[in-house]
């Protein structure tokens, strides 16, 4: 990369201003410095080289930063103050030039509108904590700093990442931040990087400088004062999993962009530099790859306190701000909406205008549809014109056409050509900018975007109901689409469509623009008919969350009743208060509901009861922190399926669970407690439940540290007729063959047990011999037994083969992940081929067996075509040839013919799960 043409970078000028004696000294010093800097020796650079030869040789032998660092150091030793001051002066001028360059870039990215001006002032006030962190992070004298530090700035869409970076850069330019800490800033966005294929570091740095002429040597002269800003790393079009051997350290060498970025992040280039990296939390693979324990991770969130400050700053009127805050606080949907600054601005703007008009915001701003309808109506009609209605309606139609065309063609940033394609003039675009509907894109030069994706989605919903013609906007035909522009989730569009089916909400637009939405009645009829169809085929709608959000947005009682009337089964996943509020609203109208499946993904505080008294709750699953949920269950007697998998159960939680299970009114028939950090101490309580519960049919305790004592407590009640358990899962519970004789007694005597999973335990051949005794007993009623990964060998196969010919109930046997050998497998195959064997499915370890054994498998399959083999490593093609099905991965879903739902099989327990489970030893 070429440097500046001035004498500042003219090596010959510096050398010619040395006397002959000084030049000889310079060359001696240079030879030492080359060694000090660990640079390669160049034979032509010697004591005989002339000034002109040396001035030509150095730039082609070494990178600029090394040359000028060596020169400055030599001139200091030679006490050539004029030369040193010239280099220092040049570096200072270049530092100021970099600040001027960044000022222009930030200014161009800054939206020129009142909305942007207000946000600037607001973020200056509330982001002080973030700036404090950024100040300390890059201060090498601070205890919060570290070598090669990366600061990660994480936040959702429109959470203020770009705003924070802009403000930080402006504070650096004005001297408020990073003074004497950062000399140069190199700003990169994912959009810029995505346009590149190959580049050198020098070219990357110079991309924003006039004519690509950047003072690379000075910028890289002290990497510890160089900050790289990398925005939107989640939007990069490539992964950064680059082989270490491919990394590059030469700043002038052109390499593929992934190699260049990883070389920088790994500090192969510019060692000691700093990084500020922003990203959304939805895609963090590229972040996790470089996140070190010493790095700084900052999450941007619009907290309740900041929202309150925002409202008071916006209204500048305590009464109005309090009224607006109360409205938002009492409505979970609006609360969620106001977690984003842009949508907070829209909400405040609409509420303020409604108050100006003397309207009660409580009644006119209940849903996001209300807010967006009022926002568009007020914004587009704010400019008085003679032909107002026609002009404003035309503006709305063109805006909706742009929005819908953009979503259908994955375009969120629009070019001037796109705007002209839908009929916008320059005057129209100016109007839309002035009212903050379209803004200049902060990532794409000379492009526009909607103020927020929600507004684009709302306009697309209007386009559908308005039946505007399709428009193939030019940007939509681009072959390559960035990750952030790839739009495929139309749930919010449909939610807005349902909102606009409500007559009162629809009138906001129809009255303002003097138009009708002709597709409304057709869509209403279609929705009702489609739900009738789904009522006859419940499997087509696996969960009802999206539908419930649509109906909550609509809130027309008769219409909601018609839509949900066919539903007999409902599945709901709860993660937040708004999920709860929406679900409760819709469940009130589900008159024919028979089964309600509830999965609580995250526990949260909610004032209303978890389940209304009239509802029949049949399924509950929770992922974490469920004390409040268990308390609610203690009051509800209709739960039959409770799943608490992968939850660390504390003593308090287990106490609550035991209280529920001990109640005579408890109806739970299926309990899954997989990987819950349970130990032997809790098993006596579980054993008591098994002994006395008339309803519990299935208990899953897989991957818990129960050991021999705990498993004994759980299995002992099964020898008594009061125990009604039909399925017991104990895979990966750390027990040994010492208790297999007791399990064998259960197998031989229990008349209700149908399925037993005891894989991934140290049963070994000795334990298998004992279990086979139970399986051969004439009173054994087992239909399924899982013995995968139990350290079995061919020594137990003779006993197991006898089970296959004597047991008349066993239909499924899994002995995968055991080293049975050819001889052992042949013994089993000899029994399988006999007509006395009733087995229907067998998991058999057929990897590494001989060709002769495989031919015998084929013979068995020919004789018994209905017999299904499960194998762990065979390809699907090889398996199909003899009817062998590759075994499921851990956690895969396999249908159970005895039940009307699916259950999870664990064919093997990974080493990681075994290791993780050791933590349970300090639990119950």
CSV table of N, CA and C in Angstrom, one decimal, residues 313-432:
chain,number,residue,atom,x,y,z
A,313,UNK,N,-37.7,11.7,29.8
A,313,UNK,CA,-36.9,12.6,28.9
A,313,UNK,C,-37.7,13.0,27.7
A,314,UNK,N,-38.5,12.0,27.2
A,314,UNK,CA,-39.3,12.3,26.0
A,314,UNK,C,-40.4,13.3,26.2
A,315,UNK,N,-41.2,13.0,27.2
A,315,UNK,CA,-42.4,13.8,27.5
A,315,UNK,C,-42.1,15.2,28.2
A,316,UNK,N,-41.0,15.1,29.0
A,316,UNK,CA,-40.6,16.3,29.7
A,316,UNK,C,-41.8,16.9,30.5
A,317,UNK,N,-42.7,16.0,30.9
A,317,UNK,CA,-43.9,16.3,31.6
A,317,UNK,C,-44.2,15.1,32.5
A,318,UNK,N,-44.1,15.3,33.8
A,318,UNK,CA,-44.2,14.2,34.8
A,318,UNK,C,-45.5,13.5,34.7
A,319,UNK,N,-46.6,14.2,34.6
A,319,UNK,CA,-48.0,13.6,34.5
A,319,UNK,C,-48.1,12.8,33.3
A,320,UNK,N,-47.7,13.3,32.1
A,320,UNK,CA,-47.9,12.5,30.9
A,320,UNK,C,-47.0,11.3,30.9
A,321,UNK,N,-45.8,11.5,31.4
A,321,UNK,CA,-44.8,10.4,31.4
A,321,UNK,C,-45.3,9.3,32.3
A,322,UNK,N,-45.9,9.6,33.5
A,322,UNK,CA,-46.4,8.6,34.4
A,322,UNK,C,-47.6,7.9,33.8
A,323,UNK,N,-48.5,8.7,33.1
A,323,UNK,CA,-49.7,8.0,32.5
A,323,UNK,C,-49.2,7.0,31.4
A,324,UNK,N,-48.3,7.4,30.6
A,324,UNK,CA,-47.8,6.5,29.5
A,324,UNK,C,-47.1,5.3,30.1
A,325,UNK,N,-46.3,5.5,31.2
A,325,UNK,CA,-45.6,4.4,31.8
A,325,UNK,C,-46.5,3.4,32.4
A,326,UNK,N,-47.6,3.9,33.0
A,326,UNK,CA,-48.6,3.0,33.6
A,326,UNK,C,-49.3,2.2,32.6
A,327,UNK,N,-49.6,2.8,31.5
A,327,UNK,CA,-50.3,2.0,30.4
A,327,UNK,C,-49.4,0.9,29.9
A,328,UNK,N,-48.1,1.2,29.7
A,328,UNK,CA,-47.1,0.2,29.2
A,328,UNK,C,-46.9,-0.8,30.2
A,329,UNK,N,-46.7,-0.4,31.5
A,329,UNK,CA,-46.4,-1.4,32.5
A,329,UNK,C,-47.5,-2.4,32.7
A,330,UNK,N,-48.8,-2.0,32.5
A,330,UNK,CA,-49.9,-2.9,32.7
A,330,UNK,C,-50.2,-3.8,31.5
A,331,UNK,N,-49.4,-3.6,30.5
A,331,UNK,CA,-49.7,-4.4,29.2
A,331,UNK,C,-48.3,-5.1,28.9
A,332,UNK,N,-48.3,-6.4,29.1
A,332,UNK,CA,-47.0,-7.1,28.8
A,332,UNK,C,-46.5,-7.0,27.4
A,333,UNK,N,-47.5,-7.0,26.4
A,333,UNK,CA,-47.1,-6.9,25.0
A,333,UNK,C,-46.4,-5.5,24.8
A,334,UNK,N,-47.0,-4.4,25.3
A,334,UNK,CA,-46.4,-3.1,25.1
A,334,UNK,C,-45.0,-3.0,25.9
A,335,UNK,N,-45.0,-3.7,27.1
A,335,UNK,CA,-43.7,-3.7,27.8
A,335,UNK,C,-42.6,-4.3,27.0
A,336,UNK,N,-42.9,-5.4,26.4
A,336,UNK,CA,-42.0,-6.1,25.5
A,336,UNK,C,-41.6,-5.2,24.4
A,337,UNK,N,-42.5,-4.5,23.8
A,337,UNK,CA,-42.3,-3.6,22.6
A,337,UNK,C,-41.3,-2.5,23.0
A,338,UNK,N,-41.4,-2.0,24.2
A,338,UNK,CA,-40.6,-0.9,24.7
A,338,UNK,C,-39.3,-1.3,25.3
A,339,UNK,N,-38.8,-2.5,25.0
A,339,UNK,CA,-37.5,-2.9,25.3
A,339,UNK,C,-36.5,-2.5,24.3
A,340,UNK,N,-37.0,-1.9,23.2
A,340,UNK,CA,-36.1,-1.4,22.1
A,340,UNK,C,-36.3,0.1,22.0
A,341,UNK,N,-35.2,0.8,21.9
A,341,UNK,CA,-35.3,2.3,21.9
A,341,UNK,C,-36.1,2.8,20.8
A,342,UNK,N,-36.0,2.3,19.5
A,342,UNK,CA,-36.8,2.8,18.4
A,342,UNK,C,-38.3,2.7,18.6
A,343,UNK,N,-38.6,1.5,19.1
A,343,UNK,CA,-40.1,1.2,19.3
A,343,UNK,C,-40.6,2.0,20.5
A,344,UNK,N,-39.7,2.3,21.4
A,344,UNK,CA,-40.0,3.1,22.6
A,344,UNK,C,-40.4,4.5,22.1
A,345,UNK,N,-39.6,5.0,21.1
A,345,UNK,CA,-39.8,6.3,20.6
A,345,UNK,C,-41.2,6.4,19.8
A,346,UNK,N,-41.5,5.3,19.1
A,346,UNK,CA,-42.8,5.2,18.4
A,346,UNK,C,-43.9,5.2,19.4
A,347,UNK,N,-43.8,4.4,20.5
A,347,UNK,CA,-44.8,4.4,21.5
A,347,UNK,C,-45.0,5.7,22.1
A,348,UNK,N,-43.9,6.4,22.5
A,348,UNK,CA,-44.1,7.7,23.2
A,348,UNK,C,-44.7,8.7,22.2
A,349,UNK,N,-44.3,8.7,20.9
A,349,UNK,CA,-44.8,9.6,19.9
A,349,UNK,C,-46.3,9.4,19.8
A,350,UNK,N,-46.7,8.2,19.7
A,350,UNK,CA,-48.2,8.0,19.5
A,350,UNK,C,-49.0,8.4,20.7
A,351,UNK,N,-48.5,8.0,21.9
A,351,UNK,CA,-49.2,8.3,23.1
A,351,UNK,C,-49.3,9.8,23.3
A,352,UNK,N,-48.2,10.5,23.0
A,352,UNK,CA,-48.2,12.0,23.1
A,352,UNK,C,-49.2,12.6,22.2
A,353,UNK,N,-49.3,12.1,21.0
A,353,UNK,CA,-50.3,12.7,20.0
A,353,UNK,C,-51.7,12.4,20.4
A,354,UNK,N,-51.9,11.2,21.0
A,354,UNK,CA,-53.3,10.9,21.4
A,354,UNK,C,-53.7,11.8,22.6
A,355,UNK,N,-52.7,12.1,23.5
A,355,UNK,CA,-53.0,13.0,24.6
A,355,UNK,C,-53.3,14.4,24.1
A,356,UNK,N,-52.5,14.8,23.1
A,356,UNK,CA,-52.7,16.1,22.5
A,356,UNK,C,-54.1,16.3,21.9
A,357,UNK,N,-54.7,15.2,21.4
A,357,UNK,CA,-56.0,15.2,20.8
A,357,UNK,C,-57.1,15.0,21.8
A,358,UNK,N,-56.7,14.8,23.1
A,358,UNK,CA,-57.7,14.6,24.2
A,358,UNK,C,-58.2,13.2,24.3
A,359,UNK,N,-57.6,12.3,23.6
A,359,UNK,CA,-58.1,10.9,23.6
A,359,UNK,C,-57.5,10.2,24.8
A,360,UNK,N,-58.2,9.1,25.3
A,360,UNK,CA,-57.7,8.3,26.4
A,360,UNK,C,-56.8,7.2,25.8
A,361,UNK,N,-55.5,7.3,26.0
A,361,UNK,CA,-54.6,6.3,25.4
A,361,UNK,C,-54.9,4.9,25.9
A,362,UNK,N,-55.5,4.8,27.1
A,362,UNK,CA,-55.8,3.4,27.6
A,362,UNK,C,-56.7,2.7,26.7
A,363,UNK,N,-57.6,3.4,25.9
A,363,UNK,CA,-58.6,2.7,25.1
A,363,UNK,C,-58.1,2.7,23.6
A,364,UNK,N,-57.3,3.6,23.2
A,364,UNK,CA,-56.9,3.7,21.8
A,364,UNK,C,-55.5,3.1,21.5
A,365,UNK,N,-54.8,2.6,22.5
A,365,UNK,CA,-53.5,2.1,22.3
A,365,UNK,C,-53.3,0.8,23.1
A,366,UNK,N,-54.1,-0.2,22.8
A,366,UNK,CA,-54.1,-1.5,23.6
A,366,UNK,C,-53.1,-2.5,23.0
A,367,UNK,N,-52.8,-2.4,21.7
A,367,UNK,CA,-52.0,-3.5,21.1
A,367,UNK,C,-51.0,-2.8,20.2
A,368,UNK,N,-50.0,-3.6,19.7
A,368,UNK,CA,-49.0,-3.1,18.8
A,368,UNK,C,-49.7,-2.6,17.5
A,369,UNK,N,-50.8,-3.3,17.1
A,369,UNK,CA,-51.5,-2.9,15.9
A,369,UNK,C,-52.1,-1.5,16.0
A,370,UNK,N,-52.6,-1.2,17.2
A,370,UNK,CA,-53.1,0.2,17.5
A,370,UNK,C,-51.9,1.2,17.3
A,371,UNK,N,-50.8,0.9,18.0
A,371,UNK,CA,-49.7,1.8,18.0
A,371,UNK,C,-49.2,2.1,16.6
A,372,UNK,N,-49.0,1.0,15.8
A,372,UNK,CA,-48.4,1.2,14.4
A,372,UNK,C,-49.4,1.9,13.5
A,373,UNK,N,-50.7,1.6,13.7
A,373,UNK,CA,-51.7,2.2,12.9
A,373,UNK,C,-51.8,3.7,13.1
A,374,UNK,N,-51.8,4.1,14.4
A,374,UNK,CA,-51.8,5.5,14.8
A,374,UNK,C,-50.5,6.2,14.3
A,375,UNK,N,-49.4,5.5,14.4
A,375,UNK,CA,-48.1,6.1,14.0
A,375,UNK,C,-48.1,6.4,12.5
A,376,UNK,N,-48.5,5.4,11.7
A,376,UNK,CA,-48.5,5.7,10.2
A,376,UNK,C,-49.6,6.8,9.9
A,377,UNK,N,-50.7,6.7,10.5
A,377,UNK,CA,-51.8,7.6,10.2
A,377,UNK,C,-51.4,9.1,10.5
A,378,UNK,N,-50.8,9.2,11.7
A,378,UNK,CA,-50.3,10.6,12.1
A,378,UNK,C,-49.1,11.1,11.3
A,379,UNK,N,-48.2,10.2,11.0
A,379,UNK,CA,-47.0,10.6,10.3
A,379,UNK,C,-47.2,10.9,8.9
A,380,UNK,N,-48.0,10.1,8.2
A,380,UNK,CA,-48.2,10.3,6.7
A,380,UNK,C,-49.2,11.4,6.4
A,381,UNK,N,-50.0,11.9,7.4
A,381,UNK,CA,-50.9,12.9,7.2
A,381,UNK,C,-50.5,14.2,7.9
A,382,UNK,N,-49.3,14.3,8.3
A,382,UNK,CA,-48.8,15.4,9.1
A,382,UNK,C,-48.6,16.6,8.2
A,383,UNK,N,-48.4,16.4,6.9
A,383,UNK,CA,-48.2,17.5,5.9
A,383,UNK,C,-49.5,17.8,5.2
A,384,UNK,N,-50.0,19.0,5.3
A,384,UNK,CA,-51.2,19.4,4.7
A,384,UNK,C,-51.0,19.6,3.2
A,385,UNK,N,-51.9,19.1,2.4
A,385,UNK,CA,-51.9,19.3,0.9
A,385,UNK,C,-53.3,19.4,0.4
A,386,UNK,N,-53.4,20.0,-0.8
A,386,UNK,CA,-54.8,20.3,-1.4
A,386,UNK,C,-55.5,19.0,-1.6
A,387,UNK,N,-54.7,18.0,-2.2
A,387,UNK,CA,-55.3,16.7,-2.5
A,387,UNK,C,-54.8,15.7,-1.5
A,388,UNK,N,-55.0,16.0,-0.2
A,388,UNK,CA,-54.4,15.3,0.9
A,388,UNK,C,-54.7,13.8,0.8
A,389,UNK,N,-56.0,13.5,0.8
A,389,UNK,CA,-56.4,12.1,0.8
A,389,UNK,C,-55.7,11.2,-0.3
A,390,UNK,N,-55.8,11.7,-1.5
A,390,UNK,CA,-55.2,11.0,-2.6
A,390,UNK,C,-53.7,10.8,-2.5
A,391,UNK,N,-53.1,11.9,-2.1
A,391,UNK,CA,-51.6,11.9,-1.9
A,391,UNK,C,-51.2,10.9,-0.8
A,392,UNK,N,-51.8,11.1,0.3
A,392,UNK,CA,-51.4,10.3,1.5
A,392,UNK,C,-51.7,8.8,1.3
A,393,UNK,N,-52.9,8.5,0.6
A,393,UNK,CA,-53.2,7.1,0.3
A,393,UNK,C,-52.2,6.5,-0.7
A,394,UNK,N,-51.8,7.3,-1.7
A,394,UNK,CA,-50.8,6.9,-2.6
A,394,UNK,C,-49.5,6.6,-1.9
A,395,UNK,N,-49.1,7.5,-1.0
A,395,UNK,CA,-47.9,7.3,-0.2
A,395,UNK,C,-47.9,6.0,0.6
A,396,UNK,N,-49.1,5.8,1.2
A,396,UNK,CA,-49.3,4.5,2.0
A,396,UNK,C,-49.2,3.3,1.2
A,397,UNK,N,-49.8,3.3,0.0
A,397,UNK,CA,-49.8,2.1,-0.9
A,397,UNK,C,-48.4,1.8,-1.4
A,398,UNK,N,-47.6,2.9,-1.7
A,398,UNK,CA,-46.2,2.7,-2.2
A,398,UNK,C,-45.3,2.2,-1.1
A,399,UNK,N,-45.6,2.7,0.1
A,399,UNK,CA,-44.8,2.2,1.3
A,399,UNK,C,-45.1,0.8,1.6
A,400,UNK,N,-46.4,0.4,1.5
A,400,UNK,CA,-46.7,-1.0,1.8
A,400,UNK,C,-46.2,-2.0,0.7
A,401,UNK,N,-46.2,-1.5,-0.5
A,401,UNK,CA,-45.6,-2.2,-1.6
A,401,UNK,C,-44.2,-2.5,-1.4
A,402,UNK,N,-43.4,-1.5,-1.0
A,402,UNK,CA,-42.0,-1.6,-0.7
A,402,UNK,C,-41.8,-2.6,0.5
A,403,UNK,N,-42.6,-2.5,1.5
A,403,UNK,CA,-42.4,-3.3,2.7
A,403,UNK,C,-42.6,-4.8,2.3
A,404,UNK,N,-43.7,-5.1,1.7
A,404,UNK,CA,-44.1,-6.5,1.3
A,404,UNK,C,-43.0,-7.0,0.3
A,405,UNK,N,-42.7,-6.3,-0.7
A,405,UNK,CA,-41.7,-6.7,-1.7
A,405,UNK,C,-40.4,-7.0,-1.0
A,406,UNK,N,-40.0,-6.2,0.0
A,406,UNK,CA,-38.8,-6.4,0.7
A,406,UNK,C,-38.8,-7.6,1.5
A,407,UNK,N,-39.8,-7.9,2.2
A,407,UNK,CA,-39.9,-9.1,3.1
A,407,UNK,C,-39.9,-10.4,2.2
A,408,UNK,N,-40.7,-10.4,1.2
A,408,UNK,CA,-40.8,-11.6,0.3
A,408,UNK,C,-39.5,-11.9,-0.4
A,409,UNK,N,-38.7,-10.8,-0.6
A,409,UNK,CA,-37.4,-11.0,-1.4
A,409,UNK,C,-36.2,-10.8,-0.4
A,410,UNK,N,-36.4,-10.9,0.9
A,410,UNK,CA,-35.4,-10.8,1.9
A,410,UNK,C,-34.5,-9.5,1.6
A,411,UNK,N,-35.2,-8.4,1.6
A,411,UNK,CA,-34.5,-7.1,1.5
A,411,UNK,C,-35.0,-6.1,2.5
A,412,UNK,N,-34.1,-5.7,3.4
A,412,UNK,CA,-34.4,-4.8,4.5
A,412,UNK,C,-33.7,-3.4,4.3
A,413,UNK,N,-32.8,-3.3,3.4
A,413,UNK,CA,-32.1,-2.1,3.0
A,413,UNK,C,-32.3,-1.8,1.6
A,414,UNK,N,-32.9,-0.6,1.3
A,414,UNK,CA,-33.4,-0.4,-0.1
A,414,UNK,C,-32.6,0.7,-0.8
A,415,UNK,N,-32.3,0.4,-2.0
A,415,UNK,CA,-31.6,1.4,-2.9
A,415,UNK,C,-32.5,2.4,-3.4
A,416,UNK,N,-31.9,3.5,-4.0
A,416,UNK,CA,-32.7,4.5,-4.7
A,416,UNK,C,-33.6,3.9,-5.8
A,417,UNK,N,-33.0,2.9,-6.5
A,417,UNK,CA,-33.7,2.2,-7.6
A,417,UNK,C,-34.9,1.5,-7.1
A,418,UNK,N,-34.8,0.8,-5.9
A,418,UNK,CA,-35.9,0.2,-5.3
A,418,UNK,C,-37.1,1.1,-5.0
A,419,UNK,N,-36.7,2.3,-4.5
A,419,UNK,CA,-37.7,3.3,-4.1
A,419,UNK,C,-38.4,3.8,-5.4
A,420,UNK,N,-37.7,4.0,-6.4
A,420,UNK,CA,-38.3,4.5,-7.7
A,420,UNK,C,-39.1,3.4,-8.3
A,421,UNK,N,-38.7,2.2,-8.1
A,421,UNK,CA,-39.5,1.0,-8.7
A,421,UNK,C,-40.9,1.0,-8.1
A,422,UNK,N,-41.1,1.4,-6.9
A,422,UNK,CA,-42.5,1.3,-6.3
A,422,UNK,C,-43.2,2.7,-6.5
A,423,UNK,N,-42.5,3.6,-7.1
A,423,UNK,CA,-43.2,4.9,-7.5
A,423,UNK,C,-42.8,6.1,-6.6
A,424,UNK,N,-41.9,5.9,-5.7
A,424,UNK,CA,-41.5,7.1,-4.8
A,424,UNK,C,-40.7,8.1,-5.6
A,425,UNK,N,-41.0,9.4,-5.4
A,425,UNK,CA,-40.2,10.5,-5.9
A,425,UNK,C,-39.2,10.9,-4.8
A,426,UNK,N,-38.3,11.8,-5.2
A,426,UNK,CA,-37.3,12.3,-4.2
A,426,UNK,C,-38.1,13.1,-3.1
A,427,UNK,N,-39.2,13.8,-3.5
A,427,UNK,CA,-40.0,14.5,-2.5
A,427,UNK,C,-40.7,13.5,-1.6
A,428,UNK,N,-41.1,12.4,-2.1
A,428,UNK,CA,-41.8,11.4,-1.2
A,428,UNK,C,-40.8,10.9,-0.2
A,429,UNK,N,-39.6,10.6,-0.7
A,429,UNK,CA,-38.5,10.0,0.2
A,429,UNK,C,-38.2,11.1,1.3
A,430,UNK,N,-38.1,12.3,0.9
A,430,UNK,CA,-37.9,13.4,1.9
A,430,UNK,C,-39.0,13.4,3.0
A,431,UNK,N,-40.2,13.3,2.5
A,431,UNK,CA,-41.3,13.3,3.5
A,431,UNK,C,-41.2,12.1,4.5
A,432,UNK,N,-40.9,10.9,3.9
A,432,UNK,CA,-40.8,9.7,4.8
A,432,UNK,C,-39.6,9.8,5.7
